[in-house]
Tab-separated table of C-alpha atoms and ligand atoms in Angstrom:
chain	number	residue	atom	x	y	z
A	113	UNK	CA	19.096	14.335	5.638
A	114	UNK	CA	18.365	16.102	9.075
A	115	UNK	CA	16.335	12.822	10.137
A	116	UNK	CA	13.048	12.401	11.464
A	117	UNK	CA	11.606	15.617	13.345
A	118	UNK	CA	8.960	14.463	15.535
A	119	UNK	CA	6.530	17.094	16.892
A	120	UNK	CA	6.586	17.544	20.561
A	121	UNK	CA	9.826	19.165	20.680
A	122	UNK	CA	8.361	22.601	20.898
A	123	UNK	CA	7.388	23.247	17.331
A	124	UNK	CA	6.384	20.605	14.694
A	125	UNK	CA	8.125	22.899	12.182
A	126	UNK	CA	12.037	22.618	12.029
A	127	UNK	CA	14.154	26.038	11.720
A	128	UNK	CA	15.341	24.748	8.318
A	129	UNK	CA	11.792	24.015	7.085
A	130	UNK	CA	10.588	27.307	8.421
A	131	UNK	CA	13.421	29.144	6.512
A	132	UNK	CA	12.464	27.057	3.499
A	133	UNK	CA	8.867	28.078	3.855
A	134	UNK	CA	9.667	31.771	3.991
A	135	UNK	CA	11.856	31.855	0.879
A	136	UNK	CA	10.107	29.133	-1.293
A	137	UNK	CA	8.914	30.445	-4.677
A	138	UNK	CA	7.574	27.134	-6.012
A	139	UNK	CA	5.952	24.421	-3.598
A	140	UNK	CA	4.963	21.018	-5.037
A	141	UNK	CA	2.840	18.508	-3.022
A	142	UNK	CA	2.120	15.009	-3.602
A	143	UNK	CA	-0.965	13.601	-1.548
A	144	UNK	CA	-1.896	10.031	-0.932
A	145	UNK	CA	-4.669	8.136	0.738
A	146	UNK	CA	-3.385	9.176	4.135
A	147	UNK	CA	-4.415	12.889	3.470
A	148	UNK	CA	-8.269	11.560	3.116
A	149	UNK	CA	-8.006	9.163	6.218
A	150	UNK	CA	-9.052	11.839	8.547
A	151	UNK	CA	-12.047	12.336	6.441
A	152	UNK	CA	-13.087	8.888	7.073
A	153	UNK	CA	-12.035	7.585	3.718
A	154	UNK	CA	-10.331	4.175	4.340
A	155	UNK	CA	-6.797	4.078	2.836
A	156	UNK	CA	-6.254	1.867	-0.062
A	157	UNK	CA	-4.973	-0.835	2.099
A	158	UNK	CA	-7.545	-0.797	4.661
A	159	UNK	CA	-10.672	-1.031	2.758
A	160	UNK	CA	-12.504	-2.564	5.754
A	161	UNK	CA	-15.862	-4.118	5.829
A	162	UNK	CA	-17.150	-6.607	3.492
A	163	UNK	CA	-14.076	-5.750	1.243
A	164	UNK	CA	-11.635	-6.887	3.884
A	165	UNK	CA	-11.315	-10.261	1.970
A	166	UNK	CA	-10.217	-8.601	-1.281
A	167	UNK	CA	-6.751	-7.332	-1.947
A	168	UNK	CA	-7.310	-3.722	-3.612
A	169	UNK	CA	-4.325	-4.322	-5.887
A	170	UNK	CA	-6.178	-7.334	-7.383
A	171	UNK	CA	-9.442	-5.506	-7.665
A	172	UNK	CA	-8.101	-2.408	-9.219
A	173	UNK	CA	-7.013	-3.848	-12.190
A	174	UNK	CA	-8.481	-4.338	-15.910
A	175	UNK	CA	-8.263	-7.949	-15.549
A	176	UNK	CA	-10.532	-8.206	-12.557
A	177	UNK	CA	-13.005	-5.743	-14.277
A	178	UNK	CA	-13.099	-8.126	-17.494
A	179	UNK	CA	-13.482	-11.014	-15.398
A	180	UNK	CA	-16.204	-9.970	-12.812
A	181	UNK	CA	-17.459	-6.610	-13.944
A	182	UNK	CA	-20.289	-6.672	-11.126
A	183	UNK	CA	-17.843	-7.274	-8.437
A	184	UNK	CA	-15.474	-4.610	-9.467
A	185	UNK	CA	-18.276	-2.221	-10.262
A	186	UNK	CA	-19.931	-2.711	-6.787
A	187	UNK	CA	-16.729	-2.006	-5.063
A	188	UNK	CA	-16.382	1.203	-6.801
A	189	UNK	CA	-19.985	2.064	-6.071
A	190	UNK	CA	-19.453	1.395	-2.498
A	191	UNK	CA	-16.345	3.641	-2.451
A	192	UNK	CA	-18.120	6.500	-4.295
A	193	UNK	CA	-20.969	6.255	-1.756
A	194	UNK	CA	-18.469	6.372	1.090
A	195	UNK	CA	-17.012	9.368	-0.361
A	196	UNK	CA	-20.300	11.159	-0.897
A	197	UNK	CA	-20.696	10.982	2.875
A	198	UNK	CA	-17.647	12.725	3.911
A	199	UNK	CA	-15.985	16.253	3.964
A	200	UNK	CA	-12.633	17.614	3.408
A	201	UNK	CA	-10.629	17.548	6.536
A	202	UNK	CA	-8.209	20.395	7.842
A	203	UNK	CA	-5.392	18.916	5.907
A	204	UNK	CA	-7.333	19.523	2.542
A	205	UNK	CA	-8.284	22.922	3.769
A	206	UNK	CA	-4.655	23.823	4.512
A	207	UNK	CA	-3.619	22.806	0.942
A	208	UNK	CA	-6.423	24.798	-0.614
A	209	UNK	CA	-5.112	27.934	1.234
A	210	UNK	CA	-1.498	27.178	0.409
A	211	UNK	CA	-2.315	27.448	-3.278
A	212	UNK	CA	-2.533	31.288	-2.753
A	213	UNK	CA	0.412	31.649	-0.412
A	214	UNK	CA	3.085	30.873	-2.882
A	215	UNK	CA	3.997	32.305	-6.265
A	216	UNK	CA	3.605	28.740	-7.684
A	217	UNK	CA	1.783	26.178	-6.189
A	218	UNK	CA	1.552	22.344	-7.645
A	219	UNK	CA	-0.968	20.079	-6.056
A	220	UNK	CA	-0.411	16.644	-7.335
A	221	UNK	CA	-2.482	13.896	-5.809
A	222	UNK	CA	-2.777	9.998	-6.030
A	223	UNK	CA	-6.140	10.135	-4.495
A	224	UNK	CA	-9.298	9.684	-6.871
A	225	UNK	CA	-11.864	10.977	-4.027
A	226	UNK	CA	-12.291	14.627	-5.251
A	227	UNK	CA	-11.782	16.014	-1.853
A	228	UNK	CA	-8.847	18.493	-2.722
A	229	UNK	CA	-11.281	20.029	-5.558
A	230	UNK	CA	-14.199	20.025	-2.725
A	231	UNK	CA	-11.718	21.883	-0.385
A	232	UNK	CA	-11.416	24.609	-2.797
A	233	UNK	CA	-7.971	23.896	-4.538
A	234	UNK	CA	-8.199	25.677	-8.007
A	235	UNK	CA	-5.874	23.302	-9.745
A	236	UNK	CA	-5.459	19.644	-8.934
A	237	UNK	CA	-3.461	17.356	-10.763
A	238	UNK	CA	-4.901	13.692	-10.395
A	239	UNK	CA	-2.295	11.205	-11.307
A	240	UNK	CA	-4.795	8.010	-10.793
A	241	UNK	CA	-7.881	9.618	-12.014
A	242	UNK	CA	-11.105	10.325	-10.330
A	243	UNK	CA	-13.774	7.783	-8.986
A	244	UNK	CA	-16.725	10.451	-9.620
A	245	UNK	CA	-16.030	10.032	-13.502
A	246	UNK	CA	-16.952	7.127	-15.511
A	247	UNK	CA	-16.195	6.148	-18.907
A	248	UNK	CA	-17.631	3.751	-21.573
A	249	UNK	CA	-14.797	1.155	-22.630
A	250	UNK	CA	-16.081	0.991	-25.954
A	251	UNK	CA	-16.890	4.349	-27.205
A	252	UNK	CA	-15.195	6.347	-24.481
A	253	UNK	CA	-18.335	8.402	-23.524
A	254	UNK	CA	-17.790	10.003	-20.211
A	255	UNK	CA	-20.489	10.058	-17.505
A	256	UNK	CA	-20.704	11.594	-14.138
A	257	UNK	CA	-20.774	9.270	-10.998
A	258	UNK	CA	-24.126	10.312	-9.942
A	259	UNK	CA	-25.680	9.350	-13.305
A	260	UNK	CA	-25.237	5.939	-12.078
A	261	UNK	CA	-27.312	4.646	-9.473
A	262	UNK	CA	-25.373	2.686	-6.759
A	263	UNK	CA	-25.969	-0.711	-7.968
A	264	UNK	CA	-24.445	-4.116	-7.899
A	265	UNK	CA	-24.672	-4.636	-11.697
A	266	UNK	CA	-22.086	-3.072	-13.910
A	267	UNK	CA	-23.840	-0.572	-15.998
A	268	UNK	CA	-23.844	-0.537	-19.691
A	269	UNK	CA	-23.612	2.495	-22.116
A	270	UNK	CA	-26.186	2.864	-24.905
A	271	UNK	CA	-23.720	1.585	-27.239
A	272	UNK	CA	-23.635	-1.528	-25.259
A	273	UNK	CA	-20.180	-0.968	-23.741
A	274	UNK	CA	-19.306	-1.747	-20.014
A	275	UNK	CA	-18.976	1.581	-18.045
A	276	UNK	CA	-15.758	1.643	-15.903
A	277	UNK	CA	-14.545	4.156	-13.180
A	278	UNK	CA	-12.129	6.578	-14.972
A	279	UNK	CA	-9.289	5.753	-12.558
A	280	UNK	CA	-5.850	4.412	-13.443
A	281	UNK	CA	-5.661	0.481	-12.599
A	282	UNK	CA	-2.657	-1.277	-11.928
A	283	UNK	CA	-0.828	-2.052	-15.148
A	284	UNK	CA	-2.317	1.046	-16.861
A	285	UNK	CA	-0.567	4.169	-17.979
A	286	UNK	CA	-1.289	7.484	-15.878
A	287	UNK	CA	-2.436	10.243	-17.792
A	288	UNK	CA	0.593	11.518	-19.946
A	289	UNK	CA	-0.317	15.127	-19.330
A	290	UNK	CA	-0.657	14.915	-15.507
A	291	UNK	CA	2.395	12.816	-15.119
A	292	UNK	CA	4.352	15.469	-17.178
A	293	UNK	CA	3.024	18.064	-15.136
A	294	UNK	CA	3.963	16.422	-11.973
A	295	UNK	CA	7.509	15.447	-13.071
A	296	UNK	CA	8.157	19.099	-14.191
A	297	UNK	CA	6.844	20.441	-10.846
A	298	UNK	CA	9.083	17.967	-9.012
A	299	UNK	CA	12.084	19.201	-11.073
A	300	UNK	CA	11.641	22.770	-10.421
A	301	UNK	CA	10.279	23.318	-7.249
A	302	UNK	CA	12.062	24.664	-4.000
A	303	UNK	CA	10.011	22.594	-1.593
A	304	UNK	CA	8.435	19.193	-1.968
A	305	UNK	CA	5.823	17.696	0.441
A	306	UNK	CA	5.040	14.107	0.400
A	307	UNK	CA	2.053	13.834	2.517
A	308	UNK	CA	-0.103	10.750	3.546
A	309	UNK	CA	1.330	8.309	1.087
A	310	UNK	CA	3.144	4.969	1.770
A	311	UNK	CA	5.333	5.845	-1.397
A	312	UNK	CA	4.867	2.330	-2.723
A	313	UNK	CA	3.214	2.900	-6.052
A	314	UNK	CA	5.019	3.854	-9.169
A	315	UNK	CA	5.570	6.157	-10.988
A	316	UNK	CA	4.211	8.428	-8.412
A	317	UNK	CA	6.791	7.383	-5.634
A	318	UNK	CA	9.447	8.544	-8.155
A	319	UNK	CA	8.370	12.413	-7.643
A	320	UNK	CA	10.170	12.856	-4.291
A	321	UNK	CA	13.278	11.427	-5.621
A	322	UNK	CA	13.005	13.758	-8.910
A	323	UNK	CA	12.505	16.795	-6.430
A	324	UNK	CA	15.607	15.757	-4.225
A	325	UNK	CA	17.795	15.209	-7.321
A	326	UNK	CA	16.989	18.608	-8.528
A	327	UNK	CA	17.798	20.292	-5.281
A	328	UNK	CA	14.483	20.812	-3.559
A	329	UNK	CA	14.143	20.301	0.100
A	330	UNK	CA	11.904	17.245	0.445
A	331	UNK	CA	9.759	16.734	3.526
A	332	UNK	CA	7.493	13.835	4.484
A	333	UNK	CA	4.431	14.116	6.772
A	334	UNK	CA	3.105	10.657	7.893
A	335	UNK	CA	2.520	9.203	11.108
A	336	UNK	CA	4.605	6.020	9.978
A	337	UNK	CA	7.796	6.251	7.694
A	338	UNK	CA	7.085	5.563	4.270
A	339	UNK	CA	9.365	3.399	1.872
A	340	UNK	CA	11.221	6.605	0.950
A	341	UNK	CA	11.559	8.167	4.550
A	342	UNK	CA	15.359	7.464	4.234
A	343	UNK	CA	15.481	9.511	1.091
A	344	UNK	CA	13.567	12.775	2.571
A	345	UNK	CA	15.623	15.663	3.903
A	346	UNK	CA	13.005	15.631	6.866
A	347	UNK	CA	10.126	13.630	8.263
A	348	UNK	CA	7.488	14.941	10.368
A	349	UNK	CA	5.702	11.947	12.162
A	350	UNK	CA	2.254	13.347	12.542
A	351	UNK	CA	-1.286	13.302	10.828
A	352	UNK	CA	-1.586	15.481	7.975
A	353	UNK	CA	-4.630	17.218	9.319
A	354	UNK	CA	-2.575	18.083	12.469
A	355	UNK	CA	0.512	19.006	10.358
A	356	UNK	CA	-0.385	20.907	7.328
A	357	UNK	CA	-2.517	23.593	9.191
A	358	UNK	CA	0.670	24.451	11.385
A	359	UNK	CA	2.969	24.615	8.324
A	360	UNK	CA	0.759	26.734	6.250
A	361	UNK	CA	0.237	29.084	9.616
A	362	UNK	CA	4.158	29.243	9.414
A	363	UNK	CA	4.241	30.084	5.767
A	364	UNK	CA	1.392	32.643	6.119
A	365	UNK	CA	3.345	34.447	9.254
A	366	UNK	CA	6.580	34.850	7.126
A	367	UNK	CA	4.929	35.802	4.089
A	368	UNK	CA	2.616	38.324	5.330
A	369	UNK	CA	5.877	39.835	6.964
A	370	UNK	CA	7.657	40.344	3.743
B	550	BV8	C1	2.169	1.838	-14.271
B	550	BV8	C2	-6.491	4.391	-8.509
B	550	BV8	C3	3.355	0.831	-16.128
B	550	BV8	C4	-7.371	3.043	-8.586
B	550	BV8	C5	-4.222	3.638	-7.892
B	550	BV8	C6	7.159	-3.629	-9.009
B	550	BV8	C7	7.883	-2.667	-8.614
B	550	BV8	C8	7.715	-1.172	-9.111
B	550	BV8	C9	6.458	-1.113	-9.642
B	550	BV8	C10	5.714	-2.097	-10.147
B	550	BV8	C11	6.025	-3.456	-9.625
B	550	BV8	N1	4.911	-4.085	-10.483
B	550	BV8	C12	4.055	-3.332	-10.958
B	550	BV8	C13	4.501	-2.156	-10.875
B	550	BV8	C14	3.746	-0.995	-11.314
B	550	BV8	C15	2.505	-0.534	-10.308
B	550	BV8	C16	3.069	-0.427	-9.041
B	550	BV8	O1	3.589	0.653	-8.486
B	550	BV8	N2	2.745	-1.437	-8.013
B	550	BV8	C17	3.370	-1.279	-6.742
B	550	BV8	C18	2.204	-1.633	-6.025
B	550	BV8	C19	4.522	-2.317	-6.520
B	550	BV8	N3	2.106	0.771	-10.900
B	550	BV8	C20	1.236	0.691	-11.791
B	550	BV8	O2	0.744	-0.246	-12.193
B	550	BV8	C21	0.979	2.114	-12.509
B	550	BV8	N4	1.059	2.040	-13.837
B	550	BV8	O3	3.131	1.463	-13.663
B	550	BV8	O4	2.111	1.225	-15.717
B	550	BV8	C22	2.905	0.623	-17.596
B	550	BV8	C23	4.179	0.912	-18.327
B	550	BV8	C24	4.103	0.510	-19.755
B	550	BV8	C25	2.724	0.366	-20.246
B	550	BV8	C26	1.843	-0.004	-19.467
B	550	BV8	C27	1.713	0.329	-18.109
B	550	BV8	C28	-0.325	2.454	-12.059
B	550	BV8	C29	-0.556	2.661	-10.460
B	550	BV8	C30	-2.074	3.480	-10.280
B	550	BV8	C31	-2.613	2.488	-9.499
B	550	BV8	N5	-4.018	2.855	-9.023
B	550	BV8	N6	-5.372	4.279	-7.558
B	550	BV8	C32	-8.287	3.089	-7.281
B	550	BV8	O5	-7.964	3.999	-6.524
B	550	BV8	O6	-9.157	2.190	-7.339
B	550	BV8	S1	-3.198	3.600	-6.741
B	550	BV8	C33	-3.847	3.370	-5.191
B	550	BV8	O7	-2.894	2.775	-4.424
B	550	BV8	C34	-3.985	4.840	-4.637
B	550	BV8	O8	-4.408	5.859	-5.680
B	550	BV8	C35	-2.706	5.066	-3.946
B	550	BV8	O9	-1.914	5.970	-4.749
B	550	BV8	C36	-2.198	3.909	-3.837
B	550	BV8	C37	-1.669	3.466	-2.487
B	550	BV8	O10	-2.906	3.334	-1.567
B	550	BV8	P1	-2.751	3.546	-0.016
B	550	BV8	O11	-1.608	2.631	0.398
B	550	BV8	O12	-4.011	3.443	0.730
B	550	BV8	O13	-2.343	4.973	0.131
B	550	BV8	P2	-0.878	5.160	0.392
B	550	BV8	O14	0.125	4.341	-0.333
B	550	BV8	O15	-0.913	6.460	0.207
B	550	BV8	O16	-0.980	4.780	2.031
B	550	BV8	C38	-1.504	5.365	3.028
B	550	BV8	C39	-0.469	6.010	3.811
B	550	BV8	O17	-1.225	7.143	4.378
B	550	BV8	C40	0.193	5.229	4.752
B	550	BV8	O18	1.813	5.623	4.661
B	550	BV8	C41	-0.108	5.726	6.022
B	550	BV8	O19	0.861	5.952	7.040
B	550	BV8	C42	-0.396	7.358	5.846
B	550	BV8	N7	-1.594	7.929	6.818
B	550	BV8	C43	-2.542	7.207	7.472
B	550	BV8	N8	-3.342	8.209	8.134
B	550	BV8	C44	-2.573	9.352	7.819
B	550	BV8	C45	-1.475	9.122	6.931
B	550	BV8	N9	-0.584	10.181	6.812
B	550	BV8	C46	-0.898	11.208	6.970
B	550	BV8	N10	-2.108	11.670	7.945
B	550	BV8	C47	-2.833	10.847	8.378
B	550	BV8	N11	-3.792	10.982	9.026
B	551	ZN	ZN1	-20.561	3.556	-25.210
C-alpha cells in the first residue's frame, strides 16, 4: 500500500494512479452516501433534523416497518422529498463522463437516491435498491415514488397490502443479479475506486477486498479514512466532488493522447 496520498502536494493524482488511469481497460467504481453529500443529501448516519433521534439502522429494517409502518413510511417520504429537491454534483457528472472514457466501466452504488442516473450514467448497478421505486409487500406490484403523495400514513395497494420502498433493508438479501455483477466487476477490473463510503455495510464492503485479491489497483476517495483504508493501495483524502473531476480529467488527457 502506498499509503494516504493527500492532495495539496502538487497533484491530487499520484504518478502510480496516473499510470493506471492511462492504461486501465476496465474501471469499477463503488459509491456510498458520501458521493451525494455535496448534493445536500444527508449521509445515512447524519440524517439530521427530526430524524436525529432515530438510528437509521433501526429504521431501515422490515421489523421496524411491520411494527410501525407509518413511522418508516414517513421517514422514506421525507427522504424522497429531500432527494427531489437536490441536483447531482460534479462528482456524479465526472462518473457519468467516465462511462465513455474506458472500454469497460462498471458503476456500482450503495445509494438509493437515483442521482447517478440523473447525472447521465447509462448503466447503474444499485446494490441497495432505489427509494423512488415502491412495491406492495403482498402482490409485489411496483409503483413509482411520485404516485404516492408525501404522506405520514403508510399507503396500501388496491389488493390491501402495505406499500414499501423498494430498497434493501438490513437483514434482507441484496438483489442477486446486481451483487453477482458487482462481484464479477470487482474480480476483473484493473482499477477499483471506492468513493464516499465508510465501508461498514456488507456485503458491499467486500468488493474493494475482492478487487485487491484479483490484482486491481484499489483507491479510496473520502475526506476521512474508511474502515478499509488500510486495505487500499492508495487513499485520496478529499471530497468526491473535488477529486473525481480531476481524476477523470487526468484519464481523458491520457486517453485522448493514445
Ligand atoms: C445482508 C438501503 C444477509 C436502505 C442500506 C455484523 C458484521 C458484518 C455484517 C453484519 C453484521 N451484522 C449484520 C450484518 C449484515 C448487515 C451489515 O453489514 N451491517 C453493518 C452495519 C454491520 N448487512 C445487511 O444486513 C445486508 N444484508 O447482509 O443480508 C443475509 C444473509 C442471508 C439471508 C438473509 C440476509 C443489507 C445491507 C443493506 C442495508 N441498506 N441502504 C436505505 O437507504 O434506507 S445501507 C445504507 O447504509 C446505505 O445504502 C449505505 O450503503 C450504508 C452506509 O450509509 P452511510 O454511512 O451514510 O454512507 P457511507 O457508509 O457510505 O458513509 C458516508 C461516507 O461518506 C463516510 O465515510 C464519509 O467520510 C464520506 N463522505 C462524506 N462526505 C463526503 C464523503 N466522501 C466523499 N466525498 C464527500 N464529500
Ligand atoms: Zn398489492
